[in-house]
Amino acid sequence: MNTQALDTNPLDIKGLNAQKLSDALKKPPQQLGVTPLFGPIRPKFRLHLYDCVTSTNTVAWDLVNQGCPAGTVVIAQRQEAGRGQWGRPWQSPLGGLYLSLVLQPEVPVERSSQLTLAAAWGLSTSFSNLGLPVQIKWPNDLVVQGRKLGGVLTETRVEGQQITTAVVGVGLNVTNPVPPTGISTAELRQIDSSEALNPLVSLETVAAIALYGLNQGYLYWQSQGAAALLAAYRANLANLGQIVVLDGHQWQVEDVTESGRLRVK
Ligand code: BTN
């Protein structure tokens, strides 16, 4: 079993404590929402913690360019130029989790969208295992009762036709302020006072849940294949049967394909 590597820079940052994060990562896997199948696997995360960055994804790519391997993690307390899906900015005030994980999947480029599906599935499954019913809004949103808890932004480097490196970025609302369409774990804890949700207001614990969640999504995809991942992803999907508006027309969501597209009718 690998031990956790803790490469911190700097050692302690306001709002997210390196030692508490290290302790959270050593919790028993079931306390972090890991399904029993992946419980025995303890990945080696190399943590790089920052007070404020432009984007944790950008910093992760810088570290990749300096030779940092798979398992490199960047977490910042704030981002000044956080990136969201579809080129949108990602507001990143204090109290939120802003995290990026480096992976080296070595898969054909046409499977790149599966990385996002795997990440969203892994995260939603971990939170659901812990009693927080998080669903996926296609392709990359994490929602609770239709309100956005967080999202995933995957960026890839391709050589030839293979993805050689990926940076999977996760933003999650923890104690930060959110708009009416959003929700934070702290707000959920206020609505539902059950003790099971207590750990979810700690930034360090949510970071550990997110890291193991990403890892379990990745392992599930790599070990069980795309078809199994798609089936599991569909089971956590909030959109099935819903009406969406595309190009000014109303469509009913039928499915998500292996290429990561939405099938509508
Ligand atoms: C979305 O639009 O739903 C995806 C948001 C992803 C935001 C995270 S925050 C950490 C990482 N760094 C970024 O710049 N973006 C991602």
PDB file of N, CA and C and ligand atoms in Angstrom, residues 55-57 79 81-85 90 97-100 140-141 148 150-153 169-171, ligand 1:
ATOM      1  N   SER A  55      -5.757  29.802 -11.872  1.00  0.00           N
ATOM      2  CA  SER A  55      -6.632  28.632 -11.996  1.00  0.00           C
ATOM      3  C   SER A  55      -5.823  27.414 -11.553  1.00  0.00           C
ATOM      4  N   THR A  56      -6.423  26.557 -10.761  1.00  0.00           N
ATOM      5  CA  THR A  56      -5.676  25.356 -10.330  1.00  0.00           C
ATOM      6  C   THR A  56      -5.342  24.483 -11.537  1.00  0.00           C
ATOM      7  N   ASN A  57      -6.193  24.505 -12.579  1.00  0.00           N
ATOM      8  CA  ASN A  57      -5.868  23.731 -13.781  1.00  0.00           C
ATOM      9  C   ASN A  57      -4.595  24.276 -14.437  1.00  0.00           C
ATOM     10  N   GLN A  79      -9.323  31.386  -6.549  1.00  0.00           N
ATOM     11  CA  GLN A  79      -8.808  31.492  -7.919  1.00  0.00           C
ATOM     12  C   GLN A  79      -9.195  32.870  -8.463  1.00  0.00           C
ATOM     13  N   ALA A  81      -8.820  33.507 -11.844  1.00  0.00           N
ATOM     14  CA  ALA A  81      -9.277  33.296 -13.223  1.00  0.00           C
ATOM     15  C   ALA A  81      -9.720  31.845 -13.383  1.00  0.00           C
ATOM     16  N   GLY A  82     -10.610  31.415 -12.464  1.00  0.00           N
ATOM     17  CA  GLY A  82     -11.113  30.039 -12.525  1.00  0.00           C
ATOM     18  C   GLY A  82     -11.889  29.814 -13.821  1.00  0.00           C
ATOM     19  N   ARG A  83     -11.697  28.634 -14.402  1.00  0.00           N
ATOM     20  CA  ARG A  83     -12.356  28.327 -15.682  1.00  0.00           C
ATOM     21  C   ARG A  83     -13.487  27.328 -15.476  1.00  0.00           C
ATOM     22  N   GLY A  84     -14.629  27.607 -16.116  1.00  0.00           N
ATOM     23  CA  GLY A  84     -15.745  26.679 -16.097  1.00  0.00           C
ATOM     24  C   GLY A  84     -15.924  26.030 -17.464  1.00  0.00           C
ATOM     25  N   GLN A  85     -16.932  25.171 -17.554  1.00  0.00           N
ATOM     26  CA  GLN A  85     -17.265  24.516 -18.829  1.00  0.00           C
ATOM     27  C   GLN A  85     -17.744  25.564 -19.825  1.00  0.00           C
ATOM     28  N   TRP A  90     -15.295  30.746 -13.678  1.00  0.00           N
ATOM     29  CA  TRP A  90     -15.773  30.044 -12.480  1.00  0.00           C
ATOM     30  C   TRP A  90     -15.448  30.910 -11.274  1.00  0.00           C
ATOM     31  N   LEU A  97     -14.098  24.785  -2.654  1.00  0.00           N
ATOM     32  CA  LEU A  97     -12.991  23.875  -2.960  1.00  0.00           C
ATOM     33  C   LEU A  97     -12.634  24.024  -4.435  1.00  0.00           C
ATOM     34  N   TYR A  98     -11.358  24.294  -4.700  1.00  0.00           N
ATOM     35  CA  TYR A  98     -10.861  24.444  -6.078  1.00  0.00           C
ATOM     36  C   TYR A  98      -9.670  23.509  -6.199  1.00  0.00           C
ATOM     37  N   LEU A  99      -9.854  22.451  -6.953  1.00  0.00           N
ATOM     38  CA  LEU A  99      -8.897  21.348  -6.922  1.00  0.00           C
ATOM     39  C   LEU A  99      -8.664  20.810  -8.329  1.00  0.00           C
ATOM     40  N   SER A 100      -7.425  20.452  -8.635  1.00  0.00           N
ATOM     41  CA  SER A 100      -7.126  19.806  -9.925  1.00  0.00           C
ATOM     42  C   SER A 100      -6.242  18.594  -9.689  1.00  0.00           C
ATOM     43  N   ASN A 140     -21.379  17.510 -16.797  1.00  0.00           N
ATOM     44  CA  ASN A 140     -20.341  17.641 -15.767  1.00  0.00           C
ATOM     45  C   ASN A 140     -20.800  18.343 -14.496  1.00  0.00           C
ATOM     46  N   ASP A 141     -22.104  18.633 -14.387  1.00  0.00           N
ATOM     47  CA  ASP A 141     -22.561  19.361 -13.192  1.00  0.00           C
ATOM     48  C   ASP A 141     -22.951  18.389 -12.089  1.00  0.00           C
ATOM     49  N   LYS A 148     -27.019  23.649  -8.228  1.00  0.00           N
ATOM     50  CA  LYS A 148     -25.651  23.226  -8.544  1.00  0.00           C
ATOM     51  C   LYS A 148     -24.733  23.264  -7.323  1.00  0.00           C
ATOM     52  N   GLY A 150     -21.543  21.813  -7.688  1.00  0.00           N
ATOM     53  CA  GLY A 150     -20.191  21.941  -8.224  1.00  0.00           C
ATOM     54  C   GLY A 150     -20.122  21.468  -9.657  1.00  0.00           C
ATOM     55  N   GLY A 151     -18.903  21.419 -10.174  1.00  0.00           N
ATOM     56  CA  GLY A 151     -18.727  21.004 -11.563  1.00  0.00           C
ATOM     57  C   GLY A 151     -17.313  20.512 -11.814  1.00  0.00           C
ATOM     58  N   VAL A 152     -17.162  19.896 -12.980  1.00  0.00           N
ATOM     59  CA  VAL A 152     -15.885  19.284 -13.384  1.00  0.00           C
ATOM     60  C   VAL A 152     -15.435  19.916 -14.697  1.00  0.00           C
ATOM     61  N   LEU A 153     -14.165  20.246 -14.790  1.00  0.00           N
ATOM     62  CA  LEU A 153     -13.601  20.729 -16.058  1.00  0.00           C
ATOM     63  C   LEU A 153     -12.371  19.896 -16.383  1.00  0.00           C
ATOM     64  N   GLY A 169     -10.281  19.188 -13.220  1.00  0.00           N
ATOM     65  CA  GLY A 169     -10.523  20.233 -12.228  1.00  0.00           C
ATOM     66  C   GLY A 169     -11.910  20.095 -11.632  1.00  0.00           C
ATOM     67  N   VAL A 170     -11.988  20.323 -10.330  1.00  0.00           N
ATOM     68  CA  VAL A 170     -13.275  20.227  -9.630  1.00  0.00           C
ATOM     69  C   VAL A 170     -13.487  21.491  -8.806  1.00  0.00           C
ATOM     70  N   GLY A 171     -14.650  22.078  -8.948  1.00  0.00           N
ATOM     71  CA  GLY A 171     -15.044  23.182  -8.078  1.00  0.00           C
ATOM     72  C   GLY A 171     -16.266  22.749  -7.294  1.00  0.00           C
TER      73      GLY A 171
HETATM   74  C1  BTN B   1     -18.316  23.855 -14.604  1.00  0.00           C
HETATM   75  O1  BTN B   1     -18.444  24.783 -15.394  1.00  0.00           O
HETATM   76  O2  BTN B   1     -19.294  23.333 -14.042  1.00  0.00           O
HETATM   77  C2  BTN B   1     -16.939  23.310 -14.289  1.00  0.00           C
HETATM   78  C3  BTN B   1     -16.280  24.136 -13.229  1.00  0.00           C
HETATM   79  C4  BTN B   1     -14.903  23.650 -12.866  1.00  0.00           C
HETATM   80  C5  BTN B   1     -14.220  24.605 -11.913  1.00  0.00           C
HETATM   81  C6  BTN B   1     -12.940  24.037 -11.357  1.00  0.00           C
HETATM   82  S1  BTN B   1     -12.377  24.935  -9.966  1.00  0.00           S
HETATM   83  C7  BTN B   1     -10.880  24.065 -10.015  1.00  0.00           C
HETATM   84  C8  BTN B   1     -10.489  23.924 -11.467  1.00  0.00           C
HETATM   85  N1  BTN B   1      -9.762  25.080 -11.908  1.00  0.00           N
HETATM   86  C9  BTN B   1     -10.426  25.800 -12.806  1.00  0.00           C
HETATM   87  O3  BTN B   1     -10.022  26.844 -13.328  1.00  0.00           O
HETATM   88  N2  BTN B   1     -11.598  25.205 -13.076  1.00  0.00           N
HETATM   89  C10 BTN B   1     -11.764  23.993 -12.311  1.00  0.00           C
END
